[in-house]
Short mmCIF file of C-alpha atoms and ligand atoms in Angstrom, two decimals:
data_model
loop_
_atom_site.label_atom_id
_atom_site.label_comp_id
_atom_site.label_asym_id
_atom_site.label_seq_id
_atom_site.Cartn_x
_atom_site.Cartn_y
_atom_site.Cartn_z
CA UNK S 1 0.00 0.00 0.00
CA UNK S 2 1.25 3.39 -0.79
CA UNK S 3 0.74 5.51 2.62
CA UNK S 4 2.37 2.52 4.40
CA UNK S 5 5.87 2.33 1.94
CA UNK S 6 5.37 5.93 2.43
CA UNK S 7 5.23 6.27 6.27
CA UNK S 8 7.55 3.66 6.77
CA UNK S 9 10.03 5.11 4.57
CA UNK S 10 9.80 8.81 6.31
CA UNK S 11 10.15 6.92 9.85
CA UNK S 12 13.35 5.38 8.64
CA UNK S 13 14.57 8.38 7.82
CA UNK S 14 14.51 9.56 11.15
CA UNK S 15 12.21 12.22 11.21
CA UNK S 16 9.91 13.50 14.51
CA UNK S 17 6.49 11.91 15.70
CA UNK S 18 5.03 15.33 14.61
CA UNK S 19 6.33 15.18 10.80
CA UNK S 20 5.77 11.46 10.97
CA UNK S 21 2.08 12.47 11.36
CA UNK S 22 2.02 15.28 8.76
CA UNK S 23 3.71 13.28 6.32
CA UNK S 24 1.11 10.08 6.90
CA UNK S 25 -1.84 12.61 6.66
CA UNK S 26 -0.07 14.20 3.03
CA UNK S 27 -0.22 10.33 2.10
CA UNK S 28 -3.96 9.71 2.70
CA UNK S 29 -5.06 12.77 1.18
CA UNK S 30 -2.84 11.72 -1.79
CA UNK S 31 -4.06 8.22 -2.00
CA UNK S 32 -7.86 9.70 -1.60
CA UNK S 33 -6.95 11.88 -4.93
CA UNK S 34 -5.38 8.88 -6.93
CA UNK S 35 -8.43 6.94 -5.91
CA UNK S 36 -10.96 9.53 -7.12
CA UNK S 37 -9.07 10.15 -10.48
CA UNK S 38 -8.92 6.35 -11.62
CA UNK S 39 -12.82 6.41 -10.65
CA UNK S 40 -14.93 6.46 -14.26
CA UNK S 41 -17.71 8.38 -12.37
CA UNK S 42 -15.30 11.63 -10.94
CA UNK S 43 -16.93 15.12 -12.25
CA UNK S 44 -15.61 18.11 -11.34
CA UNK S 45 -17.80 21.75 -11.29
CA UNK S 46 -14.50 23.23 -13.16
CA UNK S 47 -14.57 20.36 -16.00
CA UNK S 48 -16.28 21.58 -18.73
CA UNK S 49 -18.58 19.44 -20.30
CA UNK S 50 -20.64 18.35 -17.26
CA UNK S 51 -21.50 21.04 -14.39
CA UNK S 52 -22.71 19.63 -11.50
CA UNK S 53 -25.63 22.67 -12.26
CA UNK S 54 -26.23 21.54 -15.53
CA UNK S 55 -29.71 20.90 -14.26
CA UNK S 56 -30.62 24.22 -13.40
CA UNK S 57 -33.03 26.19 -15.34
CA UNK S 58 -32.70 29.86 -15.28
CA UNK S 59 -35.25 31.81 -13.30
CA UNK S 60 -37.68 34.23 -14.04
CA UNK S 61 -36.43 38.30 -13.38
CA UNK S 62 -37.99 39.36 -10.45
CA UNK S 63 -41.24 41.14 -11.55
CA UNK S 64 -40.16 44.87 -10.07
CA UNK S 65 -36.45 45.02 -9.62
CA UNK S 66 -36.62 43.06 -13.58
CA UNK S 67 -37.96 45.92 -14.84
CA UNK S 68 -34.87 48.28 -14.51
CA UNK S 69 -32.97 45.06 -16.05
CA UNK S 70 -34.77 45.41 -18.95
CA UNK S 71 -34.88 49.04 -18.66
CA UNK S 72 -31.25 49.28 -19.23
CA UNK S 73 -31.13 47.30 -21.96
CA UNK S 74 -33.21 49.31 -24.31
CA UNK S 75 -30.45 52.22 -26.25
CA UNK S 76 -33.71 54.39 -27.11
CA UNK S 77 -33.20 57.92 -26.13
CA UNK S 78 -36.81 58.46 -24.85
CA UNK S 79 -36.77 55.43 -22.60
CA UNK S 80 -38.65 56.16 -19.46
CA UNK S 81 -38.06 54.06 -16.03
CA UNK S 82 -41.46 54.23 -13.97
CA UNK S 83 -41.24 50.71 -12.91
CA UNK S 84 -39.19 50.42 -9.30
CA UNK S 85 -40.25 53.17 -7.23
CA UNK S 86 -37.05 55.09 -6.96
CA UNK S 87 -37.60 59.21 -6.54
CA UNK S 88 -36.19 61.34 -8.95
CA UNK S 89 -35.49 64.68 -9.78
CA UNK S 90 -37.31 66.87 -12.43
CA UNK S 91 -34.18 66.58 -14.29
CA UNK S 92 -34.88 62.27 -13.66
CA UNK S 93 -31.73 61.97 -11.59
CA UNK S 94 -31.62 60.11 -8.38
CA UNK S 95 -31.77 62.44 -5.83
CA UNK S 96 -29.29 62.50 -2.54
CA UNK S 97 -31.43 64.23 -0.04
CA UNK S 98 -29.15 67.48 1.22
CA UNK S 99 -29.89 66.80 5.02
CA UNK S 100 -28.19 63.34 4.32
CA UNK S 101 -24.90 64.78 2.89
CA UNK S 102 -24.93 67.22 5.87
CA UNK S 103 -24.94 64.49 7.76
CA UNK S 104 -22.19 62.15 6.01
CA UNK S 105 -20.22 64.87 5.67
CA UNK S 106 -20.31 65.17 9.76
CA UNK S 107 -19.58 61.23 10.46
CA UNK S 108 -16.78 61.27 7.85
CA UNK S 109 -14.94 64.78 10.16
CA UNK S 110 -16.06 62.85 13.00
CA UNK S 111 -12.36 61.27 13.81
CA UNK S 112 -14.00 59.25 16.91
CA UNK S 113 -16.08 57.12 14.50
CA UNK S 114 -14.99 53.48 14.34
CA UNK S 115 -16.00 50.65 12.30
CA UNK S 116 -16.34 47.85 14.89
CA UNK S 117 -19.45 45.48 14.94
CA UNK S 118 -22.56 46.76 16.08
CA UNK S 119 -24.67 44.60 18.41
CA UNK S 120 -26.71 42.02 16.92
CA UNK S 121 -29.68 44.39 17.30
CA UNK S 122 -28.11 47.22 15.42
CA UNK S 123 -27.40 50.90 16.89
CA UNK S 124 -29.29 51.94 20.05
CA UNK S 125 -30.01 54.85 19.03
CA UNK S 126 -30.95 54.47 15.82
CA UNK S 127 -33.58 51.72 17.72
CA UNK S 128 -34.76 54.77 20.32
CA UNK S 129 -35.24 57.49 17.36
CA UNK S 130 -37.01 55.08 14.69
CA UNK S 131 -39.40 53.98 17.62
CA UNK S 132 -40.43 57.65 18.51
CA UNK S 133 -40.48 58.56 14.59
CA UNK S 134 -43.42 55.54 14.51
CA UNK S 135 -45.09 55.59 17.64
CA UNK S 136 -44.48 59.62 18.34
CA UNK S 137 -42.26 61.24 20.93
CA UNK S 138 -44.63 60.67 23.73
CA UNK S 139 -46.37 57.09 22.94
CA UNK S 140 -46.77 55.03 25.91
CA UNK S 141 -45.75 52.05 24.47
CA UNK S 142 -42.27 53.94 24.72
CA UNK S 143 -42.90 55.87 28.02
CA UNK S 144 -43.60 51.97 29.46
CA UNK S 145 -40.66 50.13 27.49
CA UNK S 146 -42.69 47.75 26.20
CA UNK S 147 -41.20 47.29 23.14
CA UNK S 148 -38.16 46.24 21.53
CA UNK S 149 -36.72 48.16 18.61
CA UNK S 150 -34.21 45.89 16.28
CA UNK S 151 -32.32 47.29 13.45
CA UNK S 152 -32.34 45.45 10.48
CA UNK S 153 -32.18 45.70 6.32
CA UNK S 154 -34.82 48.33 5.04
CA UNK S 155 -38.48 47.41 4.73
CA UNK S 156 -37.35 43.65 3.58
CA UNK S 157 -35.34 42.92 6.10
CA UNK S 158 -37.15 43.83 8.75
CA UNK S 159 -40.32 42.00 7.43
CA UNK S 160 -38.32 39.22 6.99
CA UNK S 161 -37.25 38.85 10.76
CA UNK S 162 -40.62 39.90 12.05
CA UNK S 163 -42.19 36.79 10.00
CA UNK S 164 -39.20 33.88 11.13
CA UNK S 165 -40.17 35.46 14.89
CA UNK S 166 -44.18 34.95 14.48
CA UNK S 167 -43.09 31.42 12.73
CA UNK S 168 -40.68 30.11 15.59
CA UNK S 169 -43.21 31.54 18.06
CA UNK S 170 -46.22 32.88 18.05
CA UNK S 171 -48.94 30.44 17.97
CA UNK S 172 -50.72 31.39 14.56
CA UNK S 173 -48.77 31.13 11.53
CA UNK S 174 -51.13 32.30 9.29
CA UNK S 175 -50.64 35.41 7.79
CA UNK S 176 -53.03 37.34 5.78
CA UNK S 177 -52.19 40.06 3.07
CA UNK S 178 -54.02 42.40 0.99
CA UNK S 179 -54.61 41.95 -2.67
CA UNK S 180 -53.28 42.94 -4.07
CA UNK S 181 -50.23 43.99 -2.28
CA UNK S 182 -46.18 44.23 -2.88
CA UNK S 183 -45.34 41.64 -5.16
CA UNK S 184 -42.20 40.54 -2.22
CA UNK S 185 -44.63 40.17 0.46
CA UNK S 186 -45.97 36.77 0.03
CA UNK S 187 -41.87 35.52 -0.54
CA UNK S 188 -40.71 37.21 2.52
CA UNK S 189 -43.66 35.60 4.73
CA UNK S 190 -43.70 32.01 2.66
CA UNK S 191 -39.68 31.71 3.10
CA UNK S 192 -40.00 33.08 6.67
CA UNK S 193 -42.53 29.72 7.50
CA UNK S 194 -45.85 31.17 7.17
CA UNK S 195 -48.33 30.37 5.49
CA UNK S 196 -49.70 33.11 3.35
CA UNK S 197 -53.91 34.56 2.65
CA UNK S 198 -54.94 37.55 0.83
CA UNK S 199 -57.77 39.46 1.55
CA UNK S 200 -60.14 41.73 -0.35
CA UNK S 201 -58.45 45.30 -0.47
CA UNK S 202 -58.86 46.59 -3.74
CA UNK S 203 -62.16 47.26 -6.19
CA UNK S 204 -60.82 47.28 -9.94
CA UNK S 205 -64.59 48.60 -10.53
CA UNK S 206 -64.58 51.87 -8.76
CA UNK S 207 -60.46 51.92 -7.85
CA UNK S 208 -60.79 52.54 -4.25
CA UNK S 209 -60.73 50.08 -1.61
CA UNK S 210 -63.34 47.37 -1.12
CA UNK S 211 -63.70 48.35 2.22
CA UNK S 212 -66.70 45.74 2.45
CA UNK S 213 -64.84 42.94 1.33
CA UNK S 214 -61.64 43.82 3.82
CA UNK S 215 -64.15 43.61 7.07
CA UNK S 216 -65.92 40.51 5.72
CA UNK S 217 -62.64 38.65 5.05
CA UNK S 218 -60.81 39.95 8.00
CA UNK S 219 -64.35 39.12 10.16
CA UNK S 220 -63.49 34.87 8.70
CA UNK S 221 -59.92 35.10 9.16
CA UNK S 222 -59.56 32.19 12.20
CA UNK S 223 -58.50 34.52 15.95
CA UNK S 224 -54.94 35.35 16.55
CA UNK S 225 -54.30 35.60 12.48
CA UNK S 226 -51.42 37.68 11.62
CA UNK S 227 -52.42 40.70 9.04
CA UNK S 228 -50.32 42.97 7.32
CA UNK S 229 -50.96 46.16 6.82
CA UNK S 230 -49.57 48.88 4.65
CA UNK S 231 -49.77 51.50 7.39
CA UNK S 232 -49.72 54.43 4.38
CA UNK S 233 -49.40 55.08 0.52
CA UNK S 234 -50.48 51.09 0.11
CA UNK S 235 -48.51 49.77 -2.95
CA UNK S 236 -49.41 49.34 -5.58
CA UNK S 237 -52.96 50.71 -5.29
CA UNK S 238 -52.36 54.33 -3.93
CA UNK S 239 -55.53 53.42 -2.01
CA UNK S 240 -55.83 53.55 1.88
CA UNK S 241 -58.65 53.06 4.12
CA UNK S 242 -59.76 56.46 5.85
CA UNK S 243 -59.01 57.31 9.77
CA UNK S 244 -63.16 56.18 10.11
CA UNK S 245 -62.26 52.89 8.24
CA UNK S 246 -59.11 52.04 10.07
CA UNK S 247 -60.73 52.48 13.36
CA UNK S 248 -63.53 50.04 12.43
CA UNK S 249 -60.29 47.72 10.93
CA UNK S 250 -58.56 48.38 14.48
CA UNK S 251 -61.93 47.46 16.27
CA UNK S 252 -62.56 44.40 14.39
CA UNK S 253 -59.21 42.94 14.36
CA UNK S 254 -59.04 43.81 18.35
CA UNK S 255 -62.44 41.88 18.67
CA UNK S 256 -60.82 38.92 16.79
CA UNK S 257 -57.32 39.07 18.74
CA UNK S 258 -55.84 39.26 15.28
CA UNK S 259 -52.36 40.50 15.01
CA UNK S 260 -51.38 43.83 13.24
CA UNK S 261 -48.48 43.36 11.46
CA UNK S 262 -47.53 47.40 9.79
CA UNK S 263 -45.25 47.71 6.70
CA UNK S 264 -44.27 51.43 6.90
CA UNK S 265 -42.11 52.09 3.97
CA UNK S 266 -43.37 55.19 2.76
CA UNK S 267 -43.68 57.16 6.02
CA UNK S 268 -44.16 61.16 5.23
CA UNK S 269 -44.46 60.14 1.06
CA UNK S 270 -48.76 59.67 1.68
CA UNK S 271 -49.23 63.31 3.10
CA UNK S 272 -45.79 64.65 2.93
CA UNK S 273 -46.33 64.57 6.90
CA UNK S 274 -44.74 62.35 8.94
CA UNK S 275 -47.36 62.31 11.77
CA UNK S 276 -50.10 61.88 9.66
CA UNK S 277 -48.83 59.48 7.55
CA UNK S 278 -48.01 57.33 11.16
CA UNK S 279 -51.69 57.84 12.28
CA UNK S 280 -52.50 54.09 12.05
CA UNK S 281 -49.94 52.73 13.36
CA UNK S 282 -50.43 54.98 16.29
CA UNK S 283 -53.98 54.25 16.49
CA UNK S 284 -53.46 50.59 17.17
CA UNK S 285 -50.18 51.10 19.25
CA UNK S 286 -52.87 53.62 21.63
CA UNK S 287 -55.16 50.74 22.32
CA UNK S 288 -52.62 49.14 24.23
CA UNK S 289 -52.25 45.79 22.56
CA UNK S 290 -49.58 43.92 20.68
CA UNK S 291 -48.73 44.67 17.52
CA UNK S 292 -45.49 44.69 14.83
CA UNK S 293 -44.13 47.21 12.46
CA UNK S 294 -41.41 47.00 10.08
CA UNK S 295 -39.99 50.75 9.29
CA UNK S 296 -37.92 51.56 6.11
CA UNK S 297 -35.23 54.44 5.58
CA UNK S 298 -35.36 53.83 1.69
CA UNK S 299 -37.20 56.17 0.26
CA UNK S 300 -38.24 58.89 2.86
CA UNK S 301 -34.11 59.67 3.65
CA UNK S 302 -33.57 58.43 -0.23
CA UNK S 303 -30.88 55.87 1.52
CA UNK S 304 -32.26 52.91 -0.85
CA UNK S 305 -28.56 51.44 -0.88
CA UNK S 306 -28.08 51.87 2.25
CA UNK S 307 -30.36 49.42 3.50
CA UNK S 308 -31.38 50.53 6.80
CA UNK S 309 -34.94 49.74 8.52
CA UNK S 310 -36.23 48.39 11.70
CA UNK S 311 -38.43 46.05 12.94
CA UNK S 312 -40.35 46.86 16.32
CA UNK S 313 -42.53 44.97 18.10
CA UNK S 314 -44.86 46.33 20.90
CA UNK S 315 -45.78 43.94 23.96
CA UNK S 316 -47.92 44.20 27.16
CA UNK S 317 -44.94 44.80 29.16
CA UNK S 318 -41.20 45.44 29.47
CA UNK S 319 -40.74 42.05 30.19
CA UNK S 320 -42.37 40.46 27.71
CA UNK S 321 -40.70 42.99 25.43
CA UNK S 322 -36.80 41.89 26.91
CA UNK S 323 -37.50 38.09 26.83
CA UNK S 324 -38.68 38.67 22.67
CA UNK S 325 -35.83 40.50 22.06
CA UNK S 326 -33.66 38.17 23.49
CA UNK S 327 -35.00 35.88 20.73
CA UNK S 328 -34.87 38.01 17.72
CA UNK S 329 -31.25 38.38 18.40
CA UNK S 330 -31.27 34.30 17.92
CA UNK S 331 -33.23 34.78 14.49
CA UNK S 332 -30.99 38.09 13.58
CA UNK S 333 -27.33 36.33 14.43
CA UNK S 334 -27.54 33.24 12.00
CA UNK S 335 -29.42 35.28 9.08
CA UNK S 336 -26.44 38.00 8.73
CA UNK S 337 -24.84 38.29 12.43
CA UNK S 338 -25.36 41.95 12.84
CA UNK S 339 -26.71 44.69 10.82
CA UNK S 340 -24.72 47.61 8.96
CA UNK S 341 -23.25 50.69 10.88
CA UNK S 342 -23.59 53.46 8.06
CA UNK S 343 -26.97 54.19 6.92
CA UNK S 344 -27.93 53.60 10.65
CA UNK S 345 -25.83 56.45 11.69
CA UNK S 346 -26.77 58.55 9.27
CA UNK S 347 -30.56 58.09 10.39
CA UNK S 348 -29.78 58.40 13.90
CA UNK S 349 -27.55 61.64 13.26
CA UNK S 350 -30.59 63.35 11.43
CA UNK S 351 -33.69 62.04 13.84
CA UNK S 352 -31.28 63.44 16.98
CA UNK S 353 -30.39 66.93 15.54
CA UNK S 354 -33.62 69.26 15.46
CA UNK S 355 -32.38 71.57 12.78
CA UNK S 356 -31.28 68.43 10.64
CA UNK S 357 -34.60 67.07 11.67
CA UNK S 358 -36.46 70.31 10.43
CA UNK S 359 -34.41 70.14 6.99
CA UNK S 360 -35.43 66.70 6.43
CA UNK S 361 -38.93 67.17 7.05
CA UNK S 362 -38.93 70.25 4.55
CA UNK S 363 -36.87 67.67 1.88
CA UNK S 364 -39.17 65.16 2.16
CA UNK S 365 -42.13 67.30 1.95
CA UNK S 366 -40.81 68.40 -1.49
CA UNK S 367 -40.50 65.21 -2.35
CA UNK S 368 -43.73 64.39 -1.41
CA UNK S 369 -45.33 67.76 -2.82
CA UNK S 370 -43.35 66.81 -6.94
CA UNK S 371 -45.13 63.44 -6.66
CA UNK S 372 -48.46 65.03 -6.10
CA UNK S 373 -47.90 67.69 -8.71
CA UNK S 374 -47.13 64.59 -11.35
CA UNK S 375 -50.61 63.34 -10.71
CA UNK S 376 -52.28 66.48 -11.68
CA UNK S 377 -49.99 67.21 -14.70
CA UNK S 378 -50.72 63.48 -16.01
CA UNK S 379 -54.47 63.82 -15.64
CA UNK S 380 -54.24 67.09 -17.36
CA UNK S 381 -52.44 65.56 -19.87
CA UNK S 382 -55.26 62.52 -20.09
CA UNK S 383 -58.09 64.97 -20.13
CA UNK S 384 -56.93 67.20 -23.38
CA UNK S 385 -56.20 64.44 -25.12
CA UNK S 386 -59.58 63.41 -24.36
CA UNK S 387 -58.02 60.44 -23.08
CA UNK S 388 -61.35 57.71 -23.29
CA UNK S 389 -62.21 56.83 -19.32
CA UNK S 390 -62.28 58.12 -16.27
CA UNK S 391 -58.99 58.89 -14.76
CA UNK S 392 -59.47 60.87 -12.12
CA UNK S 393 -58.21 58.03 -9.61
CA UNK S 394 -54.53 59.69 -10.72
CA UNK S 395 -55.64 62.14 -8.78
CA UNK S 396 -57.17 60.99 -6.08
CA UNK S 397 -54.43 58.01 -5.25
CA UNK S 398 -51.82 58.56 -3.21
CA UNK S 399 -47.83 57.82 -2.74
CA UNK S 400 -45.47 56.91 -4.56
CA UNK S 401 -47.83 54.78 -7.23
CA UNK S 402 -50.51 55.20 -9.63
CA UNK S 403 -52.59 51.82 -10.02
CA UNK S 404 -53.80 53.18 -13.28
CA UNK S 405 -55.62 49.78 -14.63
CA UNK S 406 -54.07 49.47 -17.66
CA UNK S 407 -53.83 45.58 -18.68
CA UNK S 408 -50.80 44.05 -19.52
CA UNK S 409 -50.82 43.64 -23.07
CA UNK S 410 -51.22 47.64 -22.75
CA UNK S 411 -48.28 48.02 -20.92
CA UNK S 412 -46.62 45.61 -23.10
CA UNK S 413 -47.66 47.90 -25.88
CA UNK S 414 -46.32 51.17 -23.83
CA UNK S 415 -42.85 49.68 -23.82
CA UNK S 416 -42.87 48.43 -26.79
CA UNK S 417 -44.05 50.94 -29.17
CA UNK S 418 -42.74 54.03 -26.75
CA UNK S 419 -40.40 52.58 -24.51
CA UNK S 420 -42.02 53.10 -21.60
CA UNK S 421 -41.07 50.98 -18.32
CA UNK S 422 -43.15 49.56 -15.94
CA UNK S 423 -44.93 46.27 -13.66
CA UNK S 424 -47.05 44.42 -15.90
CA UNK S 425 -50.27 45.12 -13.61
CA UNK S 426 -49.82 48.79 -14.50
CA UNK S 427 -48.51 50.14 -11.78
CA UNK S 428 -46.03 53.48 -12.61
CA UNK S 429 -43.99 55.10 -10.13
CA UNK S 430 -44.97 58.62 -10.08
CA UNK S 431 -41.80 59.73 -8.55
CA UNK S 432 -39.98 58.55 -11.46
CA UNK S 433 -41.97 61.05 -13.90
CA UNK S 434 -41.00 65.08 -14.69
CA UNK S 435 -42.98 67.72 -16.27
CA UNK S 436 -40.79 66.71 -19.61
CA UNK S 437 -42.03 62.81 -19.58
CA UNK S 438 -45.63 63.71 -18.52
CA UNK S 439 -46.41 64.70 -22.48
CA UNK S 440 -44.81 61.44 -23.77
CA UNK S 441 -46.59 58.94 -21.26
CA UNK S 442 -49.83 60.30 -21.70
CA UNK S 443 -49.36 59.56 -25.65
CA UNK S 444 -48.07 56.36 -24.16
CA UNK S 445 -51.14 55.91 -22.37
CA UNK S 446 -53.98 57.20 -24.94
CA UNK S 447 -52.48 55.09 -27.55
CA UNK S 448 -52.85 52.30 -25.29
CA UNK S 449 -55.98 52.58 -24.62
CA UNK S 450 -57.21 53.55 -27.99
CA UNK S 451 -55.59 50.95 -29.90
CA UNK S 452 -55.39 47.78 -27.43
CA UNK S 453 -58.70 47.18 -25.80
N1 LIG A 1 -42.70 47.24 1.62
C1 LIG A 1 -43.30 47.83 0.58
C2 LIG A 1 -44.77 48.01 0.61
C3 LIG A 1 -42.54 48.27 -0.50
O1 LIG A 1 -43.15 48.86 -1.52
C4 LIG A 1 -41.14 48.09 -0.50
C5 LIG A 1 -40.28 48.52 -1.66
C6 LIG A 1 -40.57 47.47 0.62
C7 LIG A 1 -41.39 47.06 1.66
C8 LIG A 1 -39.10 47.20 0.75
O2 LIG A 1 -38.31 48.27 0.69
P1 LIG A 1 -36.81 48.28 1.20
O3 LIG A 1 -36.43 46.89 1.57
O4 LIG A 1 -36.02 48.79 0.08
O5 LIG A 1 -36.83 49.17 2.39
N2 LIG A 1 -40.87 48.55 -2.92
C9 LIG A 1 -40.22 49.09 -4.10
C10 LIG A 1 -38.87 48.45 -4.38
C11 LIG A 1 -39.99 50.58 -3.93
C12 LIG A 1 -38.85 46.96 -4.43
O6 LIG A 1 -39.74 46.31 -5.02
O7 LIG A 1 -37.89 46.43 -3.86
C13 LIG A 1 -41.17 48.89 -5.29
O8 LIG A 1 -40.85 49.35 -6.39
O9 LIG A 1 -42.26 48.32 -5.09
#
């Protein structure tokens, strides 16, 4: 046998127990290779006629985040990108918010600064400022410290770790979402080990909400049922329920012990107020039961790259509150250890700094006020064009999206014939629009419906 000629030789020689054992272990390993490379059936991943992946069949583009793929393709000079919703400028450049390079510009002179690890839970007080921006400076769910605030990946990330908590342990695992709702909702809960219902949000017939439908199907949904809820500027319908609506939703689901579960990832884009646009969320956190919200920094600081969101969850009492904390660190560590330290700190340098905190809210209100604007130039444009239909749900939607019912072969038409990029359920991202695309969309758009109905 080769290792033994091999070992025996190298003891003869005289050499230590310890290089004895190093040279018998070199021997194995090199009698395991010559074994595996006289063996008819060896493949290798780097041999090049048969990948161990051969089998794999290439996956669909992700229906959103796909669109910019394709987007970027097309060398026309009028393409238009309303697909993600990404602000931009009227020029249609991404915008930096000013506050936010105030604030960069600060960490970077800031020679104290390290780059250590955070905590698995992220940066206190990033956690303490995103709570208040939620739940309002003087909540009593934050008065009482009965609730833990965990810093995690934007809105994703944060829904993501709410639903593996509810899986591990809460005793329902059935969540319930609107339809329709963000096409990544019913992945992030699925993955996360729910199970995943819809139910009735949205009436195609009059574009509003089906507010009927929502209290029948939330009235059948079995007790203790999780339900998300888009707490403002639902996507992709622009439609939310009014304050009188979501306190008959809040009374309901209370009856039922059902359990809120609030994606806010458009806070102050609704209203262009941040209070207002956190007056559900408040509303439920007032009654004084349990409840979860996942908060995202993407597009009301414009840090989309950044990633940075955070999931709270609101208990009876502070200890309650410590003892789930103590496990979301147990889901947080093994997804991604510990979250990042930038776009935390420049959240937490902004909500801490009143006059930053005053510029931001003036920033985002801009934003907020161009989106609106879009909606009334593109039902102008609609209505002398004599546009056939009635589109004054442009108008009367809000956030970041118009739902505008065109069908897909439509849209397929809009990008084909004028290059114009968007979800195939018709969705466009308002925020991606300027008075100079308004005129070409709205030939986009009366074509479409003209010619494809
Ligand atoms: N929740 C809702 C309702 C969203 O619309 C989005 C983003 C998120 C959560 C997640 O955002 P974040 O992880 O970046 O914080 N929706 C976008 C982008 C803007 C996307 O699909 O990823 C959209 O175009 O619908």
């Amino acid at each position: 046998m080769a290792s033994k000629s091999f070992s025996s030789s190298s003891s003869s020689s005289g050499c230590s127990p310890a290089s004895d054992r190093r040279i018998s272990v070199l021997a194995r390993h090199l009698v395991a290779e010559n074994a595996l490379s006289s063996s008819p059936i060896y493949a290798s991943p780097t041999s090049s006629a048969n990948s161990v992946f051969a089998h794999i069949a290439r996956g669909p583009e992700d229906p959103i985040l796909g669109v910019t793929v394709a987007y970027n393709k097309d060398p026309s000079p009028v393409k238009l990108n309303l697909g993600v919703g990404a602000y931009r400028t009227e020029e249609g450049k991404p915008l930096v918010l000013n506050v936010v390079r105030k604030a960069e510009h600060m960490l970077v002179n800031d020679r104290s600064r390290v780059k250590e690890y955070l905590p698995i839970v992220g940066l206190a007080d990033f956690n303490k400022l995103s709570a208040k921006l939620i739940f309002g400076a003087d909540s009593p769910v934050i008065r009482e410290n009965r609730i833990t605030t965990v810093q995690c990946l934007s809105g994703t990330g944060s829904l993501r770790v709410g639903g593996e908590f509810l899986a591990k342990h809460y005793h329902q695992r059935t969540i319930y979402i609107p339809l329709p709702t963000w096409g990544n909702h019913p992945k992030v809960f699925t993955l996360a080990g729910l199970s995943v219902k819809t139910y009735r949000y949205y009436d195609p017939a009059t574009r509003g909400l089906n507010f009927q439908g929502l209290m029948e199907d939330l009235g059948s949904a079995p007790s203790g049922a999780i339900i998300l809820l888009h707490a403002c500027a639902h996507n992709p319908t622009g439609v939310d329920p009014t304050p009188q609506q979501w306190e008959q939703i809040r009374r309901l689901m209370r009856s039922k012990a059902l359990m809120p579960f609030f994606d806010s990832a458009y806070q102050g884009f609704a209203s262009g107020s941040l209070d207002e646009d956190a007056q559900p969320v408040r509303m439920f956190a007032a009654d004084g039961g349990e409840l979860l919200v996942a908060q995202s920094y993407a597009k009301n600081m414009g840090l989309y790259g950044e990633r940075v969101g955070a999931l709270s969850i609101v208990c009876k009492d502070a200890d309650v509150a410590g003892r789930v904390e103590s496990q979301l660190k147990l889901v947080i560590r093994p997804m991604y250890s510990n979250p990042p330290i930038h776009g935390a700190s420049i959240v937490a340098a902004i909500l801490k700094d009143g006059n930053l905190y005053n510029e931001w809210t003036i920033e985002l209100k801009a934003m907020a006020d161009r989106i609106i604007s879009m909606r009334k130039q593109l039902f102008d444009a609609l209505h002398a064009r004599g546009t056939p239909g009635d589109w004054s749900h442009i108008i009367k939607q809000i956030g970041m999206f118009t739902f505008t019912g065109l069908n897909s072969e439509q849209v397929a038409f809009m990008t084909r014939e004028y290059h114009i990029y968007m979800t195939s359920d018709g969705r466009i991202s308002m925020a991606g629009l300027s008075s100079k695309t308004v005129p070409h969309l709205a030939d986009a758009i009366h074509a479409a419906v003209t010619r494809m109905k």
